């Protein structure tokens, strides 16, 4: 069959499998099943480490895959939800991670191959769970800046998992049950790295989880903010799974469906757990609820999470066969940012109010607080900016007497722990690349980098732009090139046009996420000279808006 999964998704709703853990519980396995012969000498209890069964009891995992395939699943997930060195550290089995993922992929692939037909190909999604750590939330109430895991810890762990899954020949990668978007961004960064190194690509699915009826993830993001944070990657699908039952999930699936040009997935739990921790919703009950999703044109992929079984999947497949797939909306090209909440620059607004007081170069008070290590009062400056109407806060630590990287990371971690401040996006502002990159590793939302330029040449410019794109941020581009700062109108438009073409054609940067600063020089010695600089700035700004589609302009009179 020559059709790709993307082609098939345009034609019909695809069925994802159900719960792996629920099915494993039916086997009533004991410690010896998890140990097998391979881990008989382990000093730790291994019962409950379901991923390990792909090595010690592979026939059980294959049987479960087969049951879901018989029920009509088009996509089955590998048994690798906890297949990272971070999650396996609880069992001291970091050394087994590659084999867990590789063997899980092989088992699933073999099962899918046995059930595939030309009319109904079956696909294997490499399951990438969230780990048992969060990069955006401190586990210490007394120290909100503390993190149990860093972006780089996660990136390294996910990279190892992705490499093994791809070696096992999965068809897709599924980053699922995302409760912290920064964890997800680390996974997507790792995937991008592996794709580049292996010179291979497979479609990527992302599925978050809304933890309660507040409509937010555990790390505090709304559904739209979550979407904006991960849309820098050309995903196959985005959706939600776990935590909620079907009816409670509906408004958040609708939000994604209305605002995303990706395919939409939904695989809820079989209701909420009862007092015994079990799930009560039958296949018929869930099927009726999901039928509403399908008839309303909200979804392209449906399946089940905790508590669902092959009976559920068979019912979903029966219903889906009668329903049309969701049509992808044609959305306007807009800059879409996020903190805990979404910020969209529309044609009507066409303006972002950026708070500059959390900038050591622009605020004497803020600089003094940072130098005095008074981060608590420095946070109050950020809060005042947001309360006064800032839609983005600019954070800059470029001062010779301040440890820029350390201060940036510490302050960003503190702001992330304050729900009133972190609801808006962040602009990471620095002339030092190392500060910019370390700052990006702290943002679960989609922020802005200020700034890059052609000052160091095209090679460095392209490298930095590609990296910013991988972290999922918009970018301010200064009107500088190898010859220096743009002096007049002609220089400004020449440099900006050159940078725009490089970003679009060679980097693949979204045009709507490019912000040009055709700066006004600050060396004017008189009113007339200053006015000339201002006229050039506004002429260049107008030219950019008219000639560089979707690009934005920032700057002001100095």
XYZ file of C-alpha atoms in Angstrom:
558
model
C 0.000 0.000 0.000
C 1.404 3.379 -1.052
C -0.786 5.543 1.197
C 0.847 7.122 4.225
C -0.877 7.340 7.573
C -1.476 11.016 6.818
C -3.323 10.059 3.629
C -5.458 7.548 5.514
C -6.286 10.027 8.264
C -7.813 12.337 5.655
C -10.180 9.524 4.678
C -11.299 7.974 7.946
C -10.988 7.982 11.714
C -8.198 5.722 12.919
C -8.377 3.613 16.051
C -5.632 3.622 18.677
C -5.392 0.681 21.067
C -6.433 0.645 24.730
C -4.711 0.262 28.084
C -1.648 -1.944 28.369
C -1.565 -1.932 32.179
C -5.215 -2.939 32.474
C -4.587 -5.950 30.262
C -1.385 -6.943 32.071
C -3.293 -6.988 35.372
C -5.502 -9.771 34.003
C -2.507 -12.104 33.941
C -1.976 -11.748 37.713
C 1.778 -11.841 37.292
C 4.200 -12.346 40.165
C 7.692 -11.109 40.932
C 9.278 -14.031 39.077
C 7.483 -13.020 35.859
C 9.079 -9.595 35.938
C 12.512 -10.955 36.815
C 12.547 -13.769 34.260
C 15.962 -15.273 33.798
C 17.530 -11.973 32.825
C 17.013 -10.083 36.096
C 16.899 -12.904 38.626
C 19.720 -11.356 40.641
C 18.245 -7.863 40.851
C 18.419 -6.388 44.346
C 15.181 -4.465 43.799
C 11.586 -5.623 43.628
C 10.588 -5.519 39.961
C 6.904 -6.360 40.139
C 4.912 -3.569 38.529
C 7.661 -2.614 36.081
C 5.436 -3.463 33.122
C 7.919 -2.317 30.485
C 10.282 -5.059 31.626
C 7.822 -7.723 30.454
C 8.849 -7.026 26.862
C 12.104 -8.755 27.817
C 10.981 -11.311 30.402
C 7.490 -12.265 29.130
C 7.379 -11.091 25.512
C 4.652 -13.590 24.599
C 2.224 -11.820 26.964
C 2.896 -8.423 25.430
C 2.409 -9.841 21.948
C -0.868 -11.470 22.992
C -2.153 -8.130 24.246
C -1.158 -6.402 21.016
C -2.928 -9.151 19.061
C -6.140 -8.716 21.056
C -6.240 -5.018 20.274
C -5.458 -5.647 16.614
C -8.253 -8.226 16.420
C -10.570 -5.649 17.944
C -9.811 -3.269 15.078
C -6.956 -1.076 16.270
C -5.127 0.671 13.446
C -2.328 1.866 15.750
C -0.797 -0.038 18.639
C 1.576 1.461 21.197
C 4.817 -0.109 22.281
C 5.067 -1.253 25.884
C 7.489 1.575 26.752
C 5.566 4.143 28.802
C 8.321 4.136 31.444
C 11.158 3.315 29.077
C 13.618 6.024 30.083
C 16.649 5.985 32.331
C 14.799 8.474 34.559
C 11.780 6.226 35.123
C 13.806 3.005 35.281
C 16.098 4.503 37.920
C 13.430 3.574 40.488
C 14.294 -0.051 39.777
C 18.011 0.585 39.195
C 17.541 -0.737 35.663
C 18.930 2.155 33.648
C 21.170 -0.323 31.817
C 18.108 -2.179 30.496
C 16.506 0.845 28.831
C 17.778 0.246 25.301
C 16.656 -3.412 25.321
C 13.254 -2.506 26.789
C 12.536 -0.095 23.952
C 14.113 -2.122 21.170
C 12.407 -5.379 22.139
C 9.069 -3.649 22.725
C 9.229 -2.137 19.256
C 10.114 -5.478 17.672
C 7.233 -7.270 19.413
C 4.683 -4.643 18.404
C 6.014 -4.483 14.856
C 5.765 -8.241 14.451
C 2.170 -8.244 15.705
C 1.213 -5.355 13.436
C 2.769 -7.051 10.435
C 0.762 -10.219 11.051
C -2.522 -8.276 11.054
C -1.797 -5.789 8.268
C -3.600 -6.028 4.938
C -3.440 -3.777 1.868
C -6.811 -2.276 2.839
C -6.043 -1.978 6.536
C -2.376 -1.439 7.330
C -1.474 -1.433 11.014
C 0.962 1.022 12.541
C 3.220 0.924 15.593
C 3.609 4.026 17.739
C 6.655 4.195 19.973
C 5.184 5.233 23.337
C 7.152 7.952 25.128
C 5.805 8.649 28.610
C 6.284 11.799 30.704
C 8.716 10.230 33.222
C 8.074 10.561 36.954
C 9.775 13.978 37.160
C 8.620 17.469 36.231
C 10.899 20.179 34.873
C 8.531 23.093 35.535
C 7.534 22.476 39.149
C 9.646 22.403 42.282
C 9.134 19.435 44.604
C 10.327 21.641 47.481
C 7.760 24.053 48.883
C 10.528 25.982 50.632
C 12.529 26.427 47.388
C 10.373 27.143 44.309
C 13.467 27.537 42.115
C 14.616 23.962 42.723
C 14.142 21.346 39.999
C 14.446 17.591 40.460
C 15.214 17.194 36.754
C 16.602 19.530 34.108
C 15.791 19.957 30.447
C 19.100 18.344 29.534
C 18.469 15.382 31.853
C 15.210 14.786 30.043
C 16.649 15.402 26.590
C 19.379 12.807 27.137
C 16.931 10.258 28.522
C 14.426 10.744 25.714
C 17.131 10.639 23.094
C 18.230 7.184 24.226
C 14.639 5.961 24.195
C 13.906 7.382 20.740
C 17.049 5.857 19.248
C 16.059 2.401 20.499
C 12.463 2.738 19.300
C 13.609 3.771 15.842
C 16.125 0.917 15.779
C 13.159 -1.347 16.519
C 11.440 0.081 13.432
C 8.408 1.885 14.870
C 6.221 3.737 12.383
C 5.397 6.686 14.615
C 6.508 8.319 17.850
C 3.888 9.190 20.466
C 4.828 11.606 23.255
C 1.927 10.949 25.595
C 0.301 11.789 28.907
C 2.096 15.131 28.959
C 1.506 16.753 32.346
C 4.411 19.200 32.008
C 4.912 20.800 28.615
C 8.597 21.444 29.320
C 9.101 17.674 29.578
C 7.341 17.338 26.238
C 9.496 20.041 24.648
C 12.584 18.170 25.837
C 11.240 15.018 24.191
C 10.543 16.876 20.942
C 14.027 18.425 21.047
C 15.539 14.962 21.516
C 13.473 13.576 18.638
C 14.701 16.373 16.376
C 18.294 15.604 17.326
C 17.867 11.898 16.572
C 16.190 12.630 13.250
C 19.114 14.837 12.239
C 21.747 12.334 13.332
C 20.075 9.257 11.856
C 18.834 11.143 8.766
C 15.408 9.608 9.283
C 11.965 10.965 10.137
C 8.724 9.353 11.249
C 5.446 11.111 12.099
C 5.126 12.469 15.641
C 2.004 12.387 17.791
C 1.657 14.387 21.003
C -0.981 13.801 23.659
C -1.301 15.873 26.802
C -3.364 15.286 29.891
C -5.731 17.689 31.609
C -5.463 16.672 35.232
C -8.832 17.925 36.475
C -11.846 19.963 35.420
C -9.948 23.227 35.894
C -8.980 22.696 32.258
C -5.239 22.835 32.847
C -2.293 20.472 32.778
C -0.525 19.656 36.045
C 2.038 22.348 35.247
C -0.756 24.885 34.789
C -1.228 25.357 31.041
C -4.554 25.718 29.291
C -5.275 23.549 26.260
C -4.554 26.394 23.826
C -1.308 27.326 25.592
C -0.232 23.682 25.408
C -0.984 23.662 21.678
C 0.994 26.853 21.074
C 3.957 25.497 23.037
C 4.472 22.405 20.881
C 3.347 23.590 17.448
C 6.895 24.447 16.343
C 7.214 20.771 15.376
C 5.212 19.614 12.309
C 3.172 17.096 14.275
C 0.969 14.414 12.806
C -1.516 14.826 15.646
C -2.171 16.470 18.953
C -4.723 15.529 21.566
C -5.425 14.507 25.119
C -5.488 11.224 27.001
C -5.791 9.866 30.542
C -6.849 11.656 33.766
C -10.400 12.461 32.672
C -13.331 10.467 31.397
C -14.714 11.111 27.928
C -17.387 13.719 28.718
C -15.044 15.778 30.895
C -12.424 15.778 28.119
C -14.761 17.082 25.422
C -14.320 20.883 25.820
C -10.540 20.584 25.672
C -10.609 18.361 22.601
C -12.929 20.882 20.962
C -10.502 23.679 21.809
C -7.681 21.826 20.069
C -9.921 20.882 17.143
C -10.947 24.494 16.543
C -7.433 25.914 16.818
C -5.105 23.307 15.305
C -4.201 22.299 11.785
C -2.846 18.991 13.090
C -4.970 15.868 13.265
C -6.706 15.480 16.637
C -6.548 12.444 18.915
C -8.591 11.538 22.000
C -8.103 8.491 24.157
C -9.712 9.008 27.552
C -9.929 6.773 30.581
C -12.942 4.522 31.121
C -14.412 7.166 33.410
C -12.887 8.258 36.693
C -11.512 5.614 39.070
C -13.899 4.407 41.781
C -13.017 4.042 45.464
C -11.208 0.785 44.624
C -9.135 2.478 41.944
C -10.982 0.669 39.151
C -12.732 2.008 36.076
C -16.433 1.402 35.582
C -17.390 2.719 32.156
C -18.251 -0.093 29.776
C -17.475 -0.204 26.089
C -21.059 0.844 25.325
C -20.989 3.817 27.680
C -17.668 5.099 26.382
C -18.623 4.343 22.802
C -21.736 6.494 23.037
C -19.709 9.376 24.455
C -16.971 9.105 21.829
C -19.621 8.847 19.110
C -20.513 12.442 19.984
C -16.854 13.421 19.400
C -16.903 11.705 16.024
C -20.291 12.984 14.864
C -19.306 16.496 15.892
C -16.213 16.355 13.674
C -13.780 16.847 16.539
C -11.389 13.916 16.093
C -9.253 11.955 13.646
C -7.915 9.326 16.063
C -9.760 7.714 18.984
C -8.707 5.076 21.470
C -8.669 4.287 25.139
C -6.442 4.882 28.136
C -6.697 3.538 31.705
C -9.389 0.928 32.201
C -10.089 0.303 28.521
C -9.890 -3.150 26.944
C -10.231 -4.794 23.520
C -14.020 -4.677 24.030
C -13.845 -0.911 24.205
C -11.638 -0.717 21.127
C -13.965 -2.991 19.143
C -16.886 -0.715 19.999
C -14.957 2.416 19.022
C -13.971 0.801 15.713
C -17.585 -0.148 14.990
C -18.757 3.414 15.557
C -15.853 5.048 13.721
C -16.624 3.029 10.597
C -19.888 4.988 10.310
C -18.450 8.446 11.007
C -16.555 10.977 8.945
C -13.111 12.099 9.961
C -12.609 15.648 11.179
C -11.691 18.060 8.411
C -8.549 20.106 9.014
C -9.473 23.795 9.400
C -7.732 26.445 7.349
C -6.545 28.883 9.988
C -5.154 32.376 9.658
C -1.405 32.785 9.904
C -0.842 34.421 13.287
C 1.862 34.690 15.918
C 0.784 32.407 18.760
C 2.723 32.556 22.020
C 2.101 31.090 25.442
C 2.881 31.149 29.105
C 0.348 29.268 31.167
C -2.187 30.967 28.914
C -2.200 31.640 25.193
C -1.385 34.991 23.585
C -2.262 35.485 19.927
C -1.313 38.527 17.855
C -4.284 39.088 15.548
C -4.866 41.576 12.762
C -7.209 43.402 15.111
C -4.733 43.657 17.987
C -1.521 43.809 15.926
C 0.316 44.847 19.065
C 2.180 43.222 21.941
C 2.794 45.161 25.118
C 6.151 43.953 26.424
C 7.108 44.720 30.013
C 10.743 45.883 30.152
C 11.196 46.396 33.895
C 12.641 42.909 34.495
C 15.651 43.978 32.487
C 18.885 44.921 34.283
C 19.738 47.208 31.353
C 16.439 49.072 31.567
C 15.623 49.187 35.263
C 17.964 50.490 37.964
C 15.723 48.968 40.638
C 15.676 45.529 39.055
C 19.455 45.570 38.524
C 19.998 46.448 42.178
C 17.677 43.663 43.377
C 19.433 41.051 41.250
C 22.883 42.223 42.355
C 21.728 42.043 45.984
C 20.376 38.545 45.372
C 16.927 39.756 46.428
C 14.971 37.601 44.001
C 11.794 37.782 46.062
C 11.518 41.522 45.508
C 12.663 41.075 41.899
C 9.654 38.806 41.417
C 7.401 41.604 42.621
C 8.697 43.713 39.725
C 7.655 40.981 37.289
C 4.246 40.687 38.931
C 3.716 44.435 38.735
C 4.490 44.318 35.015
C 1.861 41.631 34.404
C -0.739 43.346 36.598
C -0.122 46.580 34.684
C -0.996 44.900 31.382
C 2.221 43.436 30.005
C 1.374 40.602 27.595
C 5.019 39.472 27.555
C 7.765 40.124 30.111
C 11.296 40.827 28.902
C 13.968 39.301 31.156
C 17.573 40.401 30.763
C 20.564 39.643 33.004
C 23.327 41.219 30.871
C 25.419 42.973 33.496
C 29.115 42.481 33.993
C 28.723 42.087 37.754
C 25.919 39.502 37.499
C 26.365 35.808 36.755
C 24.043 35.929 33.744
C 23.317 32.235 33.159
C 22.805 31.413 36.827
C 20.631 34.471 37.460
C 18.543 33.895 34.337
C 17.822 30.249 35.165
C 17.120 31.000 38.836
C 14.757 33.861 38.030
C 12.934 31.952 35.285
C 12.417 28.992 37.618
C 10.979 31.343 40.232
C 8.628 33.006 37.741
C 7.492 29.578 36.526
C 6.408 28.789 40.079
C 4.239 31.909 40.300
C 0.942 31.333 38.437
C 0.179 35.053 38.189
C 3.495 35.890 36.536
C 3.897 32.762 34.426
C 0.531 33.101 32.724
C 2.217 35.392 30.167
C 5.020 34.457 27.739
C 8.652 35.367 28.399
C 11.090 37.225 26.181
C 14.619 35.942 26.855
C 16.730 39.020 26.243
C 20.507 38.747 26.020
C 23.469 39.504 23.819
C 25.073 36.273 25.053
C 24.035 33.081 23.321
C 24.737 30.843 26.327
C 22.274 32.847 28.429
C 19.637 32.657 25.693
C 19.933 28.900 25.321
C 19.925 28.133 29.042
C 16.907 30.407 29.402
C 15.023 28.563 26.667
C 15.510 25.341 28.606
C 13.349 26.795 31.394
C 10.294 27.780 29.325
C 7.384 25.379 29.016
C 5.529 28.038 27.055
C 6.325 29.571 23.696
C 8.398 32.681 24.301
C 10.522 35.071 22.291
C 14.308 35.322 21.924
C 15.760 38.810 21.807
C 17.894 38.709 19.775
C 19.969 37.348 16.919
C 21.534 39.063 13.914
C 23.820 38.582 10.959
C 26.635 40.361 12.825
C 28.686 37.154 13.096
C 27.829 35.962 9.583
C 25.292 33.641 8.017
C 26.621 30.381 9.457
C 26.208 31.461 13.078
C 22.891 33.167 12.289
C 21.458 29.987 10.751
C 22.758 27.812 13.579
C 21.187 30.017 16.227
C 17.890 30.314 14.353
C 17.612 26.540 13.928
C 18.279 26.029 17.621
C 15.661 28.604 18.633
C 13.151 26.859 16.384
C 13.906 23.501 18.039
C 13.178 25.030 21.431
C 9.922 26.461 20.101
C 10.318 30.240 20.366
C 9.751 33.296 18.218
C 12.737 35.530 17.505
C 13.720 39.189 17.340
C 16.194 39.912 14.550
C 18.286 43.042 14.856
C 19.233 45.091 11.805
C 22.929 44.238 12.065
C 25.156 42.416 9.608
C 28.852 41.758 9.184
C 29.425 45.450 8.411
C 27.758 46.638 11.598
C 24.491 48.272 12.598
C 22.151 49.517 9.887
C 22.592 53.273 9.644
C 19.914 54.416 7.207
C 16.705 53.293 5.561
C 18.442 51.387 2.745
C 20.667 49.492 5.177
C 17.705 48.560 7.344
C 15.571 47.089 4.583
C 18.550 45.374 2.927
C 19.591 43.576 6.109
C 16.047 42.693 7.153
C 15.158 41.306 3.739
C 18.339 39.237 3.670
C 17.679 37.853 7.155
C 14.042 37.114 6.295
C 14.963 35.127 3.194
C 17.561 33.100 5.095
C 15.110 32.332 7.913
C 12.319 31.296 5.565
C 14.259 29.439 2.885
C 17.219 27.936 4.741
C 15.922 27.516 8.297
C 12.212 26.954 7.732
C 11.361 29.512 10.403
C 7.661 30.491 10.493
C 7.342 33.973 9.043
C 4.788 34.958 11.673
C 7.359 34.273 14.421
C 9.957 36.679 13.000
C 10.181 40.110 14.641
C 12.490 42.701 13.112
C 14.040 45.523 15.096
C 15.211 48.124 12.539
C 16.740 50.024 15.467
C 16.910 53.761 15.914
C 20.516 54.795 16.540
C 21.206 56.425 19.872
C 24.124 58.574 18.723
C 22.089 61.523 17.475
C 23.634 64.826 18.552
C 20.743 67.093 17.692
C 16.999 67.150 17.174
C 17.210 67.199 13.379
C 19.624 64.251 13.258
C 17.474 62.321 15.740
C 14.396 63.006 13.643
C 16.154 61.670 10.541
C 16.917 58.420 12.357
C 13.302 58.192 13.482
C 12.027 58.751 9.936
C 14.304 55.963 8.647
C 13.055 53.657 11.387
C 9.398 54.229 10.571
C 9.989 54.036 6.803
C 11.818 50.713 7.264
C 9.078 49.418 9.560
C 6.435 50.223 6.957
C 8.500 48.559 4.227
C 8.927 45.395 6.300
C 5.191 45.144 6.951
C 4.433 45.597 3.239
C 7.175 43.404 1.750
C 8.015 40.637 4.248
C 4.732 38.735 4.696
C 3.637 38.047 8.296
C 6.837 39.461 9.830
C 6.483 41.745 12.842
C 8.353 44.889 13.840
C 9.571 46.009 17.252
C 11.503 49.013 18.464
C 10.992 52.577 19.494
C 12.501 55.991 19.833
C 15.614 56.097 22.019
